[in-house]
């Protein structure tokens, strides 16, 4: 969910060569400032930070093991002993919620890291060299995009075993085409810009051109897309749990905690079973999306309030 | 930045942007009329509208085929019986009763079975249903070219194995064009001769829901190997049973209507809808009155009991939950380790919590019917984690050995909860054990073909119907893939005892023999016996005549006698 | 551009070939085969000797993988998609049966999403950082933050069970004669659940596209000419801002044909998604390949459209 067109820079107001160095410095100082002005993004960052700390500190905060069973406390509501009640196997919901955070957040992070890395590498190749390299990479992207992802993931789950690592791998291997296309699109339009022509004229070429000048300016939509991707991966994990392919029991994830609660009885009379994981997913996804939104506005100075 | 919530300020700003008050009003008007329309469109009929026709809806599962020769699932077979009619069917006490037949006659030596069909029976297109159709159906069932699994069940008929058997011809057996053991002396009589006496032939012939009779005048010209893919297999338009096929909307529902010309009397309920839904949506429809009957998951029972238009009935089911162990794996051949497992799991606790008391803990695969009762003298394997740990240590089992419980998730929430509890309780005692979730296909491959599993959490079977049912799973000659003994348990003493039990006729004697079997199986624990759950059904108050099956899983065993009130 | 298009089309063919080959291999790697899928473990004892092998031979599963793939390819190239392994019905018929419900649902979803997203997105852009913008942002993001299966069940619970405003599931009321109002009522919940999710990214797209367009020089010129803000924004800028949306819609095309498994299962909607997942679970190789092929063709076409629109918007992008 990135910008639709390649026109992210303004028209050629900048003086060609000498403006190059100053151009970059001004941008990096402004990014953080502009990000802070985006209120929702700031809120999102705070919330995410809290969630992340909760997840990391789970073993210390949680009073029970997420696997410990107490059959006498089967599906009981919140109480002093169990702050968020117990689930269908007599386990403490609060402890499971915290531990689930580790799993759900890391699935998103790892999967997105995998496909962003692949996407950047391939997209940079395509965007910079153009020509047949571009063609090849884009056709490869087409091939990967054409795989009906659900079918492939289900099949991969059967072949490799439905573990969470395979889920991350599957999302990671299939998710790179949009990133590659984004980066390639940006690079294609940036290539013809004045500042690039200027850099070339001053003797800058090849890898240096790519890394110092092209990539930093092209990365904005990629970063934004990757951020949204993390949120999306968290939701995909939930959907896969519904199909029995997500994180495997007894390991808790927000997705499979929510799936356990898929019944009218629970929906109506046992809110402690679905509200906590539901809220956690919503908060995490919302925060990450706000952060992405904020990043997008911050990294692109010309979209600010006039 | 504009932050005022004042309406006039908003309007002023909109105006400055070029939109005026009128546009704003239009927007609001549009929104409210949409809402009004929604509410009007709104009030849903309370359940099915009362019409002259009576309709009943039941929750169903997606079928693969509607042809009795090829149906391997119970949900298909139940409805096929209603559409096609069978010669004999099982009633709820698992006694073969005539269905399309008027009477059954068995010769003294149990080799000749004579079925007299009712007179005046016709198919739904008016063609008379005669013994020729029955013969035709059985021939196609046995014919190797059609690929029906019924062949295996009917090989005991004289001449069956050489019928159209091209492969047999290569081995020297002549190919027969007709089955000598099948005869139709007249239009209403069918005579089946077996090559050797078999008291179990009738139960096999009406296994679960029986063999639906196919119309010879429709399918006679179809080559046997084309039968399975023939459109008739998904749209059986001409049938001879109490209900007539109307339509099957793929993945949505099957509709059948009462067959007015059925010789046994047309069923009272005009139309049956078999709806394909997830259990959650099924429950929602139960509440709105759109659905009249469904099997109820235990966890929903309390809520459904509170619904005014629905009644919940519970009967002991004939099935059992168990963990089948793969005894071909050397590390699982350790009896003390298995007994440790039995002690490690809090079966009573799981029954009380997850199953809400709607189950009975069992300690062997023999626990019924009534004359058999629960065998005495069995080890009750009380929940005792300390004893389990001790037994495990004594057994010499390598605790580092990783074990997996194979399980199909999503089918039954109670089982999903139970497997997690069992895994954790086994871990507590020292087992290094995980859960392996698979789908049906992988399960069949691992369990039946490859024997590639450690433990398999399964539920099913009709153990309570007769103690001999358990022999399917424990006889040496029934090893998978040829039979049902997935554990590959083998004990010559047990084999002998089962044989004795099958040929004994005196019930007291049988009880004694099977108690012996139960004791051995209980002690050796080739399976971890868990519990026998009750079957719960949610029935809408307007449906009368539904009788929960106690010795089978066939909800529709008496469906043609149901009625509706109001 | 014409040569470019032609070249893309020609290159698509090996792409499709590659996709089908890889899919065939991966799908065959999954444990089990169509015959194992058909067995009910309860009934295994009754199946009789040799039945498994016989079934396999009947389906041609005893042949080696490359042979099977080439056989399939030969048929597919002639337009023959074959027969399903699970019920022996022609696959083309099955697909045609499913594609109409899927299209019906997904087109409604797309239209609904656009109807919601465009006005909100435009307003959001025009009043950036105002309360409308915040509300739209929060609304948009909230709807995509809730997993669809949960939203679906909650929607059924609230609107169908408790309020009785809408039907629970299915495409029409069973047992009643078909009617348009009935179909529409059944369409509302699934379309809404899916549509809200689709709307959110579209809102963001519209918003940022609108924001960019409004900064363009020609907009400044229009204002300088003295045209009212309303004419400038809604007359000139809006049209140009909406063009990139075409890219997005084009990229959504494959999903239009593919349906969504989860929503279809919950609402008992007999679409392509259910067909696909049933085929995968049943290892029904020909059906999987057929669905895959159709999806692949759709994606290749939609990517081409998206690339073309992309190039049209930004003339600086050159395709060699």
PDB file of N, CA and C in Angstrom, chain A residues 112-150:
ATOM      1  N   UNK A 112       8.650 -10.264   7.169  1.00  0.00           N
ATOM      2  CA  UNK A 112       8.829  -9.053   6.377  1.00  0.00           C
ATOM      3  C   UNK A 112      10.307  -8.798   6.096  1.00  0.00           C
ATOM      4  N   UNK A 113      11.143  -9.071   7.082  1.00  0.00           N
ATOM      5  CA  UNK A 113      12.575  -8.876   6.836  1.00  0.00           C
ATOM      6  C   UNK A 113      13.037  -9.735   5.670  1.00  0.00           C
ATOM      7  N   UNK A 114      12.587 -10.971   5.652  1.00  0.00           N
ATOM      8  CA  UNK A 114      12.990 -11.860   4.556  1.00  0.00           C
ATOM      9  C   UNK A 114      12.576 -11.287   3.216  1.00  0.00           C
ATOM     10  N   UNK A 115      11.315 -10.938   3.110  1.00  0.00           N
ATOM     11  CA  UNK A 115      10.906 -10.553   1.763  1.00  0.00           C
ATOM     12  C   UNK A 115      11.348  -9.152   1.384  1.00  0.00           C
ATOM     13  N   UNK A 116      11.554  -8.294   2.383  1.00  0.00           N
ATOM     14  CA  UNK A 116      12.072  -6.966   2.038  1.00  0.00           C
ATOM     15  C   UNK A 116      13.496  -7.077   1.520  1.00  0.00           C
ATOM     16  N   UNK A 117      14.293  -7.908   2.177  1.00  0.00           N
ATOM     17  CA  UNK A 117      15.673  -8.060   1.727  1.00  0.00           C
ATOM     18  C   UNK A 117      15.711  -8.568   0.290  1.00  0.00           C
ATOM     19  N   UNK A 118      14.935  -9.617   0.036  1.00  0.00           N
ATOM     20  CA  UNK A 118      14.907 -10.150  -1.327  1.00  0.00           C
ATOM     21  C   UNK A 118      14.405  -9.090  -2.298  1.00  0.00           C
ATOM     22  N   UNK A 119      13.342  -8.409  -1.894  1.00  0.00           N
ATOM     23  CA  UNK A 119      12.735  -7.421  -2.768  1.00  0.00           C
ATOM     24  C   UNK A 119      13.651  -6.277  -3.093  1.00  0.00           C
ATOM     25  N   UNK A 120      14.388  -5.793  -2.091  1.00  0.00           N
ATOM     26  CA  UNK A 120      15.310  -4.682  -2.339  1.00  0.00           C
ATOM     27  C   UNK A 120      16.407  -5.115  -3.308  1.00  0.00           C
ATOM     28  N   UNK A 121      16.960  -6.302  -3.018  1.00  0.00           N
ATOM     29  CA  UNK A 121      18.050  -6.765  -3.884  1.00  0.00           C
ATOM     30  C   UNK A 121      17.594  -6.854  -5.334  1.00  0.00           C
ATOM     31  N   UNK A 122      16.490  -7.547  -5.537  1.00  0.00           N
ATOM     32  CA  UNK A 122      16.032  -7.752  -6.911  1.00  0.00           C
ATOM     33  C   UNK A 122      15.513  -6.462  -7.536  1.00  0.00           C
ATOM     34  N   UNK A 123      14.820  -5.665  -6.737  1.00  0.00           N
ATOM     35  CA  UNK A 123      14.276  -4.428  -7.271  1.00  0.00           C
ATOM     36  C   UNK A 123      15.368  -3.454  -7.678  1.00  0.00           C
ATOM     37  N   UNK A 124      16.435  -3.417  -6.878  1.00  0.00           N
ATOM     38  CA  UNK A 124      17.539  -2.524  -7.201  1.00  0.00           C
ATOM     39  C   UNK A 124      18.194  -2.950  -8.510  1.00  0.00           C
ATOM     40  N   UNK A 125      18.391  -4.244  -8.642  1.00  0.00           N
ATOM     41  CA  UNK A 125      18.958  -4.755  -9.891  1.00  0.00           C
ATOM     42  C   UNK A 125      18.118  -4.321 -11.083  1.00  0.00           C
ATOM     43  N   UNK A 126      16.828  -4.560 -10.944  1.00  0.00           N
ATOM     44  CA  UNK A 126      15.933  -4.279 -12.068  1.00  0.00           C
ATOM     45  C   UNK A 126      15.901  -2.786 -12.372  1.00  0.00           C
ATOM     46  N   UNK A 127      15.765  -1.988 -11.313  1.00  0.00           N
ATOM     47  CA  UNK A 127      15.595  -0.560 -11.519  1.00  0.00           C
ATOM     48  C   UNK A 127      16.840   0.111 -12.049  1.00  0.00           C
ATOM     49  N   UNK A 128      17.982  -0.351 -11.578  1.00  0.00           N
ATOM     50  CA  UNK A 128      19.201   0.317 -12.002  1.00  0.00           C
ATOM     51  C   UNK A 128      19.609  -0.076 -13.403  1.00  0.00           C
ATOM     52  N   UNK A 129      19.648  -1.370 -13.684  1.00  0.00           N
ATOM     53  CA  UNK A 129      20.155  -1.801 -14.971  1.00  0.00           C
ATOM     54  C   UNK A 129      19.140  -1.687 -16.080  1.00  0.00           C
ATOM     55  N   UNK A 130      17.870  -1.845 -15.729  1.00  0.00           N
ATOM     56  CA  UNK A 130      16.865  -1.763 -16.776  1.00  0.00           C
ATOM     57  C   UNK A 130      17.056  -2.863 -17.803  1.00  0.00           C
ATOM     58  N   UNK A 131      16.523  -2.668 -18.959  1.00  0.00           N
ATOM     59  CA  UNK A 131      16.748  -3.593 -20.062  1.00  0.00           C
ATOM     60  C   UNK A 131      16.319  -5.008 -19.758  1.00  0.00           C
ATOM     61  N   UNK A 132      17.161  -5.955 -20.158  1.00  0.00           N
ATOM     62  CA  UNK A 132      16.742  -7.339 -20.019  1.00  0.00           C
ATOM     63  C   UNK A 132      16.754  -7.790 -18.563  1.00  0.00           C
ATOM     64  N   UNK A 133      17.632  -7.155 -17.748  1.00  0.00           N
ATOM     65  CA  UNK A 133      17.635  -7.498 -16.323  1.00  0.00           C
ATOM     66  C   UNK A 133      16.285  -7.160 -15.715  1.00  0.00           C
ATOM     67  N   UNK A 134      15.827  -5.954 -16.072  1.00  0.00           N
ATOM     68  CA  UNK A 134      14.526  -5.516 -15.593  1.00  0.00           C
ATOM     69  C   UNK A 134      13.445  -6.498 -16.019  1.00  0.00           C
ATOM     70  N   UNK A 135      13.480  -6.857 -17.298  1.00  0.00           N
ATOM     71  CA  UNK A 135      12.494  -7.805 -17.825  1.00  0.00           C
ATOM     72  C   UNK A 135      12.509  -9.107 -17.040  1.00  0.00           C
ATOM     73  N   UNK A 136      13.705  -9.629 -16.850  1.00  0.00           N
ATOM     74  CA  UNK A 136      13.828 -10.921 -16.174  1.00  0.00           C
ATOM     75  C   UNK A 136      13.264 -10.858 -14.763  1.00  0.00           C
ATOM     76  N   UNK A 137      13.692  -9.834 -14.041  1.00  0.00           N
ATOM     77  CA  UNK A 137      13.234  -9.733 -12.648  1.00  0.00           C
ATOM     78  C   UNK A 137      11.724  -9.558 -12.584  1.00  0.00           C
ATOM     79  N   UNK A 138      11.213  -8.733 -13.479  1.00  0.00           N
ATOM     80  CA  UNK A 138       9.775  -8.501 -13.442  1.00  0.00           C
ATOM     81  C   UNK A 138       8.994  -9.753 -13.812  1.00  0.00           C
ATOM     82  N   UNK A 139       9.530 -10.540 -14.731  1.00  0.00           N
ATOM     83  CA  UNK A 139       8.833 -11.786 -15.088  1.00  0.00           C
ATOM     84  C   UNK A 139       8.897 -12.753 -13.915  1.00  0.00           C
ATOM     85  N   UNK A 140      10.041 -12.757 -13.236  1.00  0.00           N
ATOM     86  CA  UNK A 140      10.170 -13.601 -12.053  1.00  0.00           C
ATOM     87  C   UNK A 140       9.142 -13.160 -11.006  1.00  0.00           C
ATOM     88  N   UNK A 141       9.011 -11.853 -10.881  1.00  0.00           N
ATOM     89  CA  UNK A 141       8.025 -11.322  -9.935  1.00  0.00           C
ATOM     90  C   UNK A 141       6.627 -11.778 -10.335  1.00  0.00           C
ATOM     91  N   UNK A 142       6.349 -11.721 -11.625  1.00  0.00           N
ATOM     92  CA  UNK A 142       5.060 -12.193 -12.110  1.00  0.00           C
ATOM     93  C   UNK A 142       4.831 -13.636 -11.706  1.00  0.00           C
ATOM     94  N   UNK A 143       5.860 -14.458 -11.901  1.00  0.00           N
ATOM     95  CA  UNK A 143       5.722 -15.876 -11.571  1.00  0.00           C
ATOM     96  C   UNK A 143       5.368 -16.036 -10.097  1.00  0.00           C
ATOM     97  N   UNK A 144       6.136 -15.357  -9.237  1.00  0.00           N
ATOM     98  CA  UNK A 144       5.874 -15.493  -7.807  1.00  0.00           C
ATOM     99  C   UNK A 144       4.521 -14.924  -7.431  1.00  0.00           C
ATOM    100  N   UNK A 145       4.145 -13.837  -8.070  1.00  0.00           N
ATOM    101  CA  UNK A 145       2.857 -13.243  -7.753  1.00  0.00           C
ATOM    102  C   UNK A 145       1.715 -14.125  -8.221  1.00  0.00           C
ATOM    103  N   UNK A 146       1.974 -14.903  -9.258  1.00  0.00           N
ATOM    104  CA  UNK A 146       0.906 -15.708  -9.827  1.00  0.00           C
ATOM    105  C   UNK A 146       0.606 -16.934  -8.993  1.00  0.00           C
ATOM    106  N   UNK A 147       1.536 -17.306  -8.143  1.00  0.00           N
ATOM    107  CA  UNK A 147       1.220 -18.447  -7.301  1.00  0.00           C
ATOM    108  C   UNK A 147       0.088 -18.048  -6.383  1.00  0.00           C
ATOM    109  N   UNK A 148      -0.996 -18.799  -6.405  1.00  0.00           N
ATOM    110  CA  UNK A 148      -2.059 -18.477  -5.451  1.00  0.00           C
ATOM    111  C   UNK A 148      -1.509 -18.733  -4.066  1.00  0.00           C
ATOM    112  N   UNK A 149      -1.302 -17.664  -3.324  1.00  0.00           N
ATOM    113  CA  UNK A 149      -0.500 -17.805  -2.109  1.00  0.00           C
ATOM    114  C   UNK A 149      -1.088 -18.798  -1.125  1.00  0.00           C
ATOM    115  N   UNK A 150      -2.405 -18.816  -1.015  1.00  0.00           N
ATOM    116  CA  UNK A 150      -2.989 -19.713  -0.036  1.00  0.00           C
ATOM    117  C   UNK A 150      -2.711 -21.161  -0.392  1.00  0.00           C
TER     118      UNK A 150
END
